[in-house]
GROMACS .gro file of C-alpha atoms in nm:
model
  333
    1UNK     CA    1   0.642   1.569  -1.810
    2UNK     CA    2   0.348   1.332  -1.673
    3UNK     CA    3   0.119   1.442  -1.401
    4UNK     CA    4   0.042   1.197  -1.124
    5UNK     CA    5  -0.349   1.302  -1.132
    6UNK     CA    6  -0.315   1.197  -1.562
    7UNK     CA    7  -0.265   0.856  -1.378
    8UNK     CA    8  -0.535   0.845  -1.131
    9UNK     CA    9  -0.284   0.823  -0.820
   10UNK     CA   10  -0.305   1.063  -0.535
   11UNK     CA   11  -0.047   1.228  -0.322
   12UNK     CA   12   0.009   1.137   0.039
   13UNK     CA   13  -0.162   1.454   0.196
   14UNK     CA   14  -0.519   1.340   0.225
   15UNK     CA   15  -0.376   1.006   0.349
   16UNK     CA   16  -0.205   1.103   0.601
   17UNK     CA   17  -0.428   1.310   0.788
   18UNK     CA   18  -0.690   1.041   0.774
   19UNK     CA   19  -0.423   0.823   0.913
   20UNK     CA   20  -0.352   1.055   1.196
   21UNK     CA   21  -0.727   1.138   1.268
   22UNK     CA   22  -0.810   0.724   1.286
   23UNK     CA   23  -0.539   0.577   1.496
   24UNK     CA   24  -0.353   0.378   1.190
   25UNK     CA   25  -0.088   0.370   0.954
   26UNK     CA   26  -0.119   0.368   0.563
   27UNK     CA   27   0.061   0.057   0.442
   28UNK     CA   28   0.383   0.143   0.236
   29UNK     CA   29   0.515  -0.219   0.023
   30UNK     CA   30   0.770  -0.167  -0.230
   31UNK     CA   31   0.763  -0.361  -0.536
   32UNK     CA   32   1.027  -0.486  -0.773
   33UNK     CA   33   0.814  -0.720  -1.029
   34UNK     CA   34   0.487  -0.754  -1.206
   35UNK     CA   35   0.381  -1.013  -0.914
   36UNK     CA   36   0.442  -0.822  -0.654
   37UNK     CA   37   0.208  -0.539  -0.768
   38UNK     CA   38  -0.030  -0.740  -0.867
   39UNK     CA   39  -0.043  -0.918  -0.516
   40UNK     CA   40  -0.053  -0.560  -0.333
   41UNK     CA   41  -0.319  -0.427  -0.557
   42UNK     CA   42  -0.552  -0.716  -0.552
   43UNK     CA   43  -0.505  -0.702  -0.131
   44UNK     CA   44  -0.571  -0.336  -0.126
   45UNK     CA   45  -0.882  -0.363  -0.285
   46UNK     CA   46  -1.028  -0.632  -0.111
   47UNK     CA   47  -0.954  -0.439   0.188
   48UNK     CA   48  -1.042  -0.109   0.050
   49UNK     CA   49  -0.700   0.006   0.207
   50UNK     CA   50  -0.541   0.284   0.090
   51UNK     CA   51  -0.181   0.203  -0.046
   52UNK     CA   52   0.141   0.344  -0.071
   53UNK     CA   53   0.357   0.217  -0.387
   54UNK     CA   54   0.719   0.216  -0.322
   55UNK     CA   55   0.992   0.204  -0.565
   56UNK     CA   56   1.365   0.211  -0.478
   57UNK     CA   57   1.615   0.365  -0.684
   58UNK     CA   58   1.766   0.034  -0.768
   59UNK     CA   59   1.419  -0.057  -0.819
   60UNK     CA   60   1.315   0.171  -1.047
   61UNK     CA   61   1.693   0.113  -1.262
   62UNK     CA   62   1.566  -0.245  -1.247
   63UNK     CA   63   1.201  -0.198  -1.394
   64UNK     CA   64   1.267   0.099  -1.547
   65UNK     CA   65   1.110   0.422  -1.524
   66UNK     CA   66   0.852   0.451  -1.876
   67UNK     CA   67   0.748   0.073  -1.742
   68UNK     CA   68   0.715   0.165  -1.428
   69UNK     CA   69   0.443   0.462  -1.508
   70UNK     CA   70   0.235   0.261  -1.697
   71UNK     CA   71   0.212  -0.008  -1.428
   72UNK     CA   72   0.116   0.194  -1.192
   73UNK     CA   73  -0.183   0.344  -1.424
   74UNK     CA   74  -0.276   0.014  -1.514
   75UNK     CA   75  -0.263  -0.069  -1.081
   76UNK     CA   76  -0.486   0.206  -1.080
   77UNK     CA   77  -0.721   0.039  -1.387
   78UNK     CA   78  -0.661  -0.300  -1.224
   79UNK     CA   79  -0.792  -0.166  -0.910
   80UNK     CA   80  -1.096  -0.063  -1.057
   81UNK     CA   81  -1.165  -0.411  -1.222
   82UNK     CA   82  -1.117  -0.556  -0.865
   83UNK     CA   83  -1.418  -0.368  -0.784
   84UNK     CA   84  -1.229  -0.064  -0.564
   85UNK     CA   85  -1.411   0.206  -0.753
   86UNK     CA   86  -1.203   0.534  -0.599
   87UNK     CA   87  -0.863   0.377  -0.520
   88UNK     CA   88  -0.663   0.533  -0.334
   89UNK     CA   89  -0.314   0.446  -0.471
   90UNK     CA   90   0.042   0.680  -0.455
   91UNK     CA   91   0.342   0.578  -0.595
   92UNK     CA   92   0.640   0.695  -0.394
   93UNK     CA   93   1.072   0.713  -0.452
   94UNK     CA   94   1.180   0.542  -0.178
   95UNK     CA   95   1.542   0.685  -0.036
   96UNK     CA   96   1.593   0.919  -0.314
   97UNK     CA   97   1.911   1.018  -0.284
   98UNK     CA   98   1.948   1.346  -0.505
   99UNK     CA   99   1.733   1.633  -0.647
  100UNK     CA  100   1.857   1.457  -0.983
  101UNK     CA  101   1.680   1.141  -0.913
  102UNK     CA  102   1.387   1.294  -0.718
  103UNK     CA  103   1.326   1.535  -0.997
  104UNK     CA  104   1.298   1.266  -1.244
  105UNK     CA  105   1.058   1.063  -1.048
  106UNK     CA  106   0.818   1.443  -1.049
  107UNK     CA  107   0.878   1.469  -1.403
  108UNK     CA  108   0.776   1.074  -1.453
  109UNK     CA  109   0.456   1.096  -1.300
  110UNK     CA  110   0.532   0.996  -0.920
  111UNK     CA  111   0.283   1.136  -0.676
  112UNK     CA  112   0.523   1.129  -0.392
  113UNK     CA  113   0.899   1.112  -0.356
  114UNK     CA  114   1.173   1.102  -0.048
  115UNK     CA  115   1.495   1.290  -0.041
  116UNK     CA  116   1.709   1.099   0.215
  117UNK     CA  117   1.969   1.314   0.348
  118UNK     CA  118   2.005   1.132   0.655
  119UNK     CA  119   2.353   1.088   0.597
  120UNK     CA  120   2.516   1.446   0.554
  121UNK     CA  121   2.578   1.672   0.816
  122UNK     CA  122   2.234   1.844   0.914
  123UNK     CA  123   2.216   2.162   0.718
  124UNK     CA  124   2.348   2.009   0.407
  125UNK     CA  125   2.043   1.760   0.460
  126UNK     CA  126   1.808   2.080   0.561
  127UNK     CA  127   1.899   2.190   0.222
  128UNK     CA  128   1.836   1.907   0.012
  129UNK     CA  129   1.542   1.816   0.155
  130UNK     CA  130   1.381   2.198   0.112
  131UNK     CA  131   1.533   2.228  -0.308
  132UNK     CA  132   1.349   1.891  -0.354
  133UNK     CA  133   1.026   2.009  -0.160
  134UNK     CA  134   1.044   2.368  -0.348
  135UNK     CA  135   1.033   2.141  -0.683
  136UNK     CA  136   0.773   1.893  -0.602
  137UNK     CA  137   0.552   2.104  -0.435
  138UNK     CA  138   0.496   2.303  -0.772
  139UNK     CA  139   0.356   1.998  -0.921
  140UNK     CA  140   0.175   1.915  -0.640
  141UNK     CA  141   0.360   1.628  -0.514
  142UNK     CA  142   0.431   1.534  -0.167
  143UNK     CA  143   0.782   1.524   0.019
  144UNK     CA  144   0.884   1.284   0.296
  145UNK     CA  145   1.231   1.343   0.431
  146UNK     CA  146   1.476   1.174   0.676
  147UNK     CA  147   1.615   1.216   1.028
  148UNK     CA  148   1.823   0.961   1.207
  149UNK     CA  149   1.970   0.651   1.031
  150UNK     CA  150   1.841   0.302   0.999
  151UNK     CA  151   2.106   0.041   1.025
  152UNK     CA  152   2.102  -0.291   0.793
  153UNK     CA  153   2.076  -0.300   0.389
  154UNK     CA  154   1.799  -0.314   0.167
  155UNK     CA  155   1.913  -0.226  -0.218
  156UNK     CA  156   2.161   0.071  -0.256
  157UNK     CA  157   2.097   0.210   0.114
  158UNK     CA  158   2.289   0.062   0.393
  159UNK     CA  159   2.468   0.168   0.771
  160UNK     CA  160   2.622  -0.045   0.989
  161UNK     CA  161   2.494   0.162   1.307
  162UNK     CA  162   2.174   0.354   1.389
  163UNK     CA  163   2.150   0.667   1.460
  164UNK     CA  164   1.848   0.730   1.663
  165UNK     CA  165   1.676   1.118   1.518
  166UNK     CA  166   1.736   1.353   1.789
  167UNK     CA  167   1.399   1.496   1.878
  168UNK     CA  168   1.526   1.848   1.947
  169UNK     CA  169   1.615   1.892   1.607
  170UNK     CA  170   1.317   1.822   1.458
  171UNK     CA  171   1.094   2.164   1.453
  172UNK     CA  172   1.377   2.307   1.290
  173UNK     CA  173   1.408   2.075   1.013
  174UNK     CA  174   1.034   2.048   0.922
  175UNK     CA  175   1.007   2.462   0.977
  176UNK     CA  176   1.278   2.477   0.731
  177UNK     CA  177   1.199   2.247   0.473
  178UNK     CA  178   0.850   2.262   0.440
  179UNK     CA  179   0.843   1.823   0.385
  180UNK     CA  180   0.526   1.680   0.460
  181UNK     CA  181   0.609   1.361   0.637
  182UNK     CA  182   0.941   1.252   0.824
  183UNK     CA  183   1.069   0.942   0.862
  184UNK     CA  184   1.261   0.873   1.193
  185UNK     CA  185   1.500   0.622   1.385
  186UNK     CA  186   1.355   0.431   1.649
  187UNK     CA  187   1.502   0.121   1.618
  188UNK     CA  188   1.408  -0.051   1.312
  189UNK     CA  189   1.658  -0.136   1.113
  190UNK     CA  190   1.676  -0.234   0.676
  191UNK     CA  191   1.645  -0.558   0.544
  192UNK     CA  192   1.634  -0.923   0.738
  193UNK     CA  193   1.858  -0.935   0.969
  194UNK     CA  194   1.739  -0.608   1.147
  195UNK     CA  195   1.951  -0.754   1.490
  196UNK     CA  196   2.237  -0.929   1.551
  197UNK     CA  197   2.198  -1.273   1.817
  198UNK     CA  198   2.352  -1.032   2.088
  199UNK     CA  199   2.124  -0.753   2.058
  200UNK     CA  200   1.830  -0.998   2.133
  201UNK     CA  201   1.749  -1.246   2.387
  202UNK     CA  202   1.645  -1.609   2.325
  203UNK     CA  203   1.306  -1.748   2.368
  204UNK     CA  204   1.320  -2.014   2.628
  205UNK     CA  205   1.008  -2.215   2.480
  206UNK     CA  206   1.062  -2.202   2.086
  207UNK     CA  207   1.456  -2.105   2.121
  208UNK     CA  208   1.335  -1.794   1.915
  209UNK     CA  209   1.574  -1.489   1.925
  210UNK     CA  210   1.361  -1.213   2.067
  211UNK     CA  211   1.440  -0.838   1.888
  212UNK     CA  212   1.477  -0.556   2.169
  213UNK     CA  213   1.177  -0.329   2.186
  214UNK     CA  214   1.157   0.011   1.974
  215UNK     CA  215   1.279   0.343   2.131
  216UNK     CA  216   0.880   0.492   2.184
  217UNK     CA  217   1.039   0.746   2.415
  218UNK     CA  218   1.197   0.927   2.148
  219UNK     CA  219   0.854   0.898   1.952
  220UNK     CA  220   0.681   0.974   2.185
  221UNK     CA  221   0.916   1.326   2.240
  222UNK     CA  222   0.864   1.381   1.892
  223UNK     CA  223   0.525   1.348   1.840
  224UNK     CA  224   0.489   1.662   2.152
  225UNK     CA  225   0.736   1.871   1.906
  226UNK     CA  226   0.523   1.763   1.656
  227UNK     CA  227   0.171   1.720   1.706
  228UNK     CA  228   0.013   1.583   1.415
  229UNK     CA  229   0.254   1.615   1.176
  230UNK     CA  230   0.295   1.281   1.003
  231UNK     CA  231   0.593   1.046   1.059
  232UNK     CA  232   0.680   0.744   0.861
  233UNK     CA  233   0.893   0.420   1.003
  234UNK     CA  234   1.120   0.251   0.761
  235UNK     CA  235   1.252  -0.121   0.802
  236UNK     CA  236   0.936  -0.209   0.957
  237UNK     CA  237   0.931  -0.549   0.835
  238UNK     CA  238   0.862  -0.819   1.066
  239UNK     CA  239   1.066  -1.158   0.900
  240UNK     CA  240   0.785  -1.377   0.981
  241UNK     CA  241   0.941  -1.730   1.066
  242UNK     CA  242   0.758  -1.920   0.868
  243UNK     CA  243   0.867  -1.804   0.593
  244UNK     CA  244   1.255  -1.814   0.718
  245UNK     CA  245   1.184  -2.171   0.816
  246UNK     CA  246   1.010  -2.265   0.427
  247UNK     CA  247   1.359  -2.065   0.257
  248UNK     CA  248   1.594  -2.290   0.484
  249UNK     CA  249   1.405  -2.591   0.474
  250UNK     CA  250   1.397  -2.609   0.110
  251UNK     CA  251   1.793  -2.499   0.036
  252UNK     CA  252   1.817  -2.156   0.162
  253UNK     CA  253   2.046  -1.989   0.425
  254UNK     CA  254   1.900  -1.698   0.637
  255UNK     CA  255   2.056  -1.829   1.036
  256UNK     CA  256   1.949  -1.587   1.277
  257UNK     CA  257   1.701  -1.375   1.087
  258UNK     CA  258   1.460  -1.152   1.285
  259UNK     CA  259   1.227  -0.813   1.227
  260UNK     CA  260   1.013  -0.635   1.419
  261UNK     CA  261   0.736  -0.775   1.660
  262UNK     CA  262   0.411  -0.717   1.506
  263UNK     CA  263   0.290  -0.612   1.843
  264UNK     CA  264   0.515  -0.305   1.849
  265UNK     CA  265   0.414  -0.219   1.484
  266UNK     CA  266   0.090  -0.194   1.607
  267UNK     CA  267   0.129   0.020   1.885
  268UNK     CA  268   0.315   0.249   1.650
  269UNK     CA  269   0.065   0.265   1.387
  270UNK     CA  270  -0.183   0.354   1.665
  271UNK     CA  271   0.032   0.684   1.686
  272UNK     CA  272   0.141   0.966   1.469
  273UNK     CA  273   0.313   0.725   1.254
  274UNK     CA  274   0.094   0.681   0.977
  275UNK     CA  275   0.286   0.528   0.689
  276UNK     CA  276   0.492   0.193   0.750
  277UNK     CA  277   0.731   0.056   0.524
  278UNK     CA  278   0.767  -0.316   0.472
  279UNK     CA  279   0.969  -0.458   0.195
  280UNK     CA  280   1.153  -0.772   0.320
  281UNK     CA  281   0.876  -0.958   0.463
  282UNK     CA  282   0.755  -0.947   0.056
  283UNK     CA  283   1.095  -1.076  -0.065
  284UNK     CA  284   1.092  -1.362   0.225
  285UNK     CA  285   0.732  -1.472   0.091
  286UNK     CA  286   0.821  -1.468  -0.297
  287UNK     CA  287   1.151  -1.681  -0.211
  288UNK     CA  288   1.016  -1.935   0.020
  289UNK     CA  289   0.673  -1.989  -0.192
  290UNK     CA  290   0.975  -2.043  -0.491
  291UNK     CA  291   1.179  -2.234  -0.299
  292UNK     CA  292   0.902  -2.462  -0.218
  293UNK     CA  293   0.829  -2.520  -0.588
  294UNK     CA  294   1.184  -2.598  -0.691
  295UNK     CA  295   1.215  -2.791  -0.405
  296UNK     CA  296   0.871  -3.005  -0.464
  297UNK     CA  297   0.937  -2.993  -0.829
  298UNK     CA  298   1.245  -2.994  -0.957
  299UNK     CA  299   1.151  -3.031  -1.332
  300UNK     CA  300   0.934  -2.735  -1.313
  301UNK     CA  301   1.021  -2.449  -1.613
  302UNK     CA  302   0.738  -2.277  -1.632
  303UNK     CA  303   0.755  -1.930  -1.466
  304UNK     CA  304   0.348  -1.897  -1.414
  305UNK     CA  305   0.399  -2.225  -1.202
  306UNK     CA  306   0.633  -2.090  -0.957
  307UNK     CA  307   0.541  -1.667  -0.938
  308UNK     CA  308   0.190  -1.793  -0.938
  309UNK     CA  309   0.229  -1.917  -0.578
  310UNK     CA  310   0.484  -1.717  -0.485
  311UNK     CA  311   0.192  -1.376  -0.580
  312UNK     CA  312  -0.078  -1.584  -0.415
  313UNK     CA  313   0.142  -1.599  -0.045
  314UNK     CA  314   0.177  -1.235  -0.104
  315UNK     CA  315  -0.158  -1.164  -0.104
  316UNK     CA  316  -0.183  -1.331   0.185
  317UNK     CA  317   0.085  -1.142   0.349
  318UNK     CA  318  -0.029  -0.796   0.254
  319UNK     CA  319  -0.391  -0.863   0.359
  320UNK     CA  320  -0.266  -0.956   0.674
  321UNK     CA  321  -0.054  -0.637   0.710
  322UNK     CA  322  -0.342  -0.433   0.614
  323UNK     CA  323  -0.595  -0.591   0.871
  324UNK     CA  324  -0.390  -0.740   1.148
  325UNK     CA  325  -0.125  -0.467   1.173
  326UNK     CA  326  -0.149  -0.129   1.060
  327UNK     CA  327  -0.514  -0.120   1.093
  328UNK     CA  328  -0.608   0.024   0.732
  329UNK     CA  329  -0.900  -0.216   0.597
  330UNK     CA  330  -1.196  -0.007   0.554
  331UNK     CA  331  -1.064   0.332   0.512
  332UNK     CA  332  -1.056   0.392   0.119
  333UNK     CA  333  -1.435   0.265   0.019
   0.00000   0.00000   0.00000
């Protein structure tokens, strides 16, 4: 067994209370590949953000696991280099979806998991979330757990229909399960096409489809069951359009894609919500900087050539996040 702290990560706790006290959101981007770290780390130090690593399960079957803990201890190292001398970096299981899996990540050196049990009746998810919290609580890890489901796709989790989290229910479940965060429906939705055309209405100027605005009552109902306790938003990516329109102007096919406005992001972050999760946005910025190349340069082989630029747009991408959105610059110096 590895310890999180024999890495130099840290668990969400400190975090998230910051996060709470300061009116912002800790920036959660999930990583696949050795550019996308390196784009997230080199933007959280220049912003002296702290920064939430996320790994999916297919993710982490993808990289695997023994890789996966020494990249994130040499983030930490890289960090360092970057001139961030206390970095504030957690690596987190995004949607675990068993004490099997979410054990393993403990025993790996993961300073954070989630058991999603969103989708079993409610006391089978009450106790699955409180067996994985009585586990990683021993070894000092944090626990974010799930109420309410997220429509869309995004790797191995996927609904067709949300299911917005009933704010009555949630004293019980965080009484009863002891998790230190909870991640809620509001209206965001997995992966990049977050609404269908009928859902949204159509900008008259640009012709734009225009996503309908998130459910802050129900935050806002939660958050007086809940004061201060720390709640997380998942499928919080935006789809910026410029991206879309580099991916379809250079071969691609994504008709109709939209996220959420950055606007309502930020009003969120300005609540109890204080860790966001963005993953798509990433995967739109590495394909269309790609795209570009292939596109532009059709003989090109050479892998540096084309990840290069795609890391480089990334950086630009989480910077912006950090700064423009969730409000996070500045808080790790």
């Amino acid at each position: 067994m590895v310890s999180f702290k024999e890495l130099g990560l840290v668990n969400t706790k400190d975090m998230f209370a910051k996060a709470i006290k300061g009116g912002y959101a800790i920036p959660a981007f999930n990583f696949n590949n050795m550019e996308q770290l390196q784009a997230i780390i080199k933007a959280a130090a220049s912003t002296k953000s702290p920064v939430i690593l996320q790994v999916s399960k297919g993710a982490r079957n993808y990289a695997n696991q023994t890789l996966l803990r020494y990249m994130a201890q040499g983030a930490v190292e890289y960090a360092k280099e970057l001139g961030w001398e206390n970095p504030q970096i957690c690596l987190h299981l995004d949607h675990g979806d068993s004490f099997e899996v979410c054990k393993s990540c403990v025993d790996f050196g993961f300073s954070s998991v989630m058991i999603d049990g969103s989708h079993l009746p409610y006391e089978e998810n009450v106790a699955l979330t409180k067996k994985v919290v009585e586990y990683a609580h021993a070894h000092g890890v944090t626990v974010e757990g799930e109420l309410g489901v997220l429509a869309g796709v995004e790797d191995e989790v996927a609904s067709e229909v949300s299911h917005y989290t009933k704010p009555e229910e949630v004293i019980d479940f965080t009484e009863k399960t002891g998790c230190d965060s909870l991640a809620i429906s509001i209206g965001t939705s997995h992966g990049a096409y977050k609404f269908t055309p009928e859902q949204c209405t159509v900008d008259p100027e640009t012709g734009r489809l225009v996503p309908p605005p998130l459910a802050f009552d129900i935050l806002e109902e939660i958050m007086e069951k809940l004061p201060g306790f720390p709640i997380v938003l998942h499928g919080s990516s935006s789809v910026p359009q410029e991206y879309v329109d580099i991916i379809n102007a250079n071969g691609g096919a994504l008709p109709n894609a939209v996220g959420i406005p950055e606007e309502q992001l930020r009003k969120a972050a300005a609540s109890a919500v204080c860790k966001i999760n963005i993953d798509s946005d990433s995967r739109l910025a590495f394909t269309a900087a790609v795209r570009k190349v292939f596109a532009e340069k059709p003989a090109e082989f050479d892998p540096r050539k084309y990840c290069g630029p795609a890391r480089d747009l990334m950086v630009e991408l989480y910077t912006h996040k950090i700064k423009e959105v969730l409000g996070s610059d500045g808080k790790a110096e």
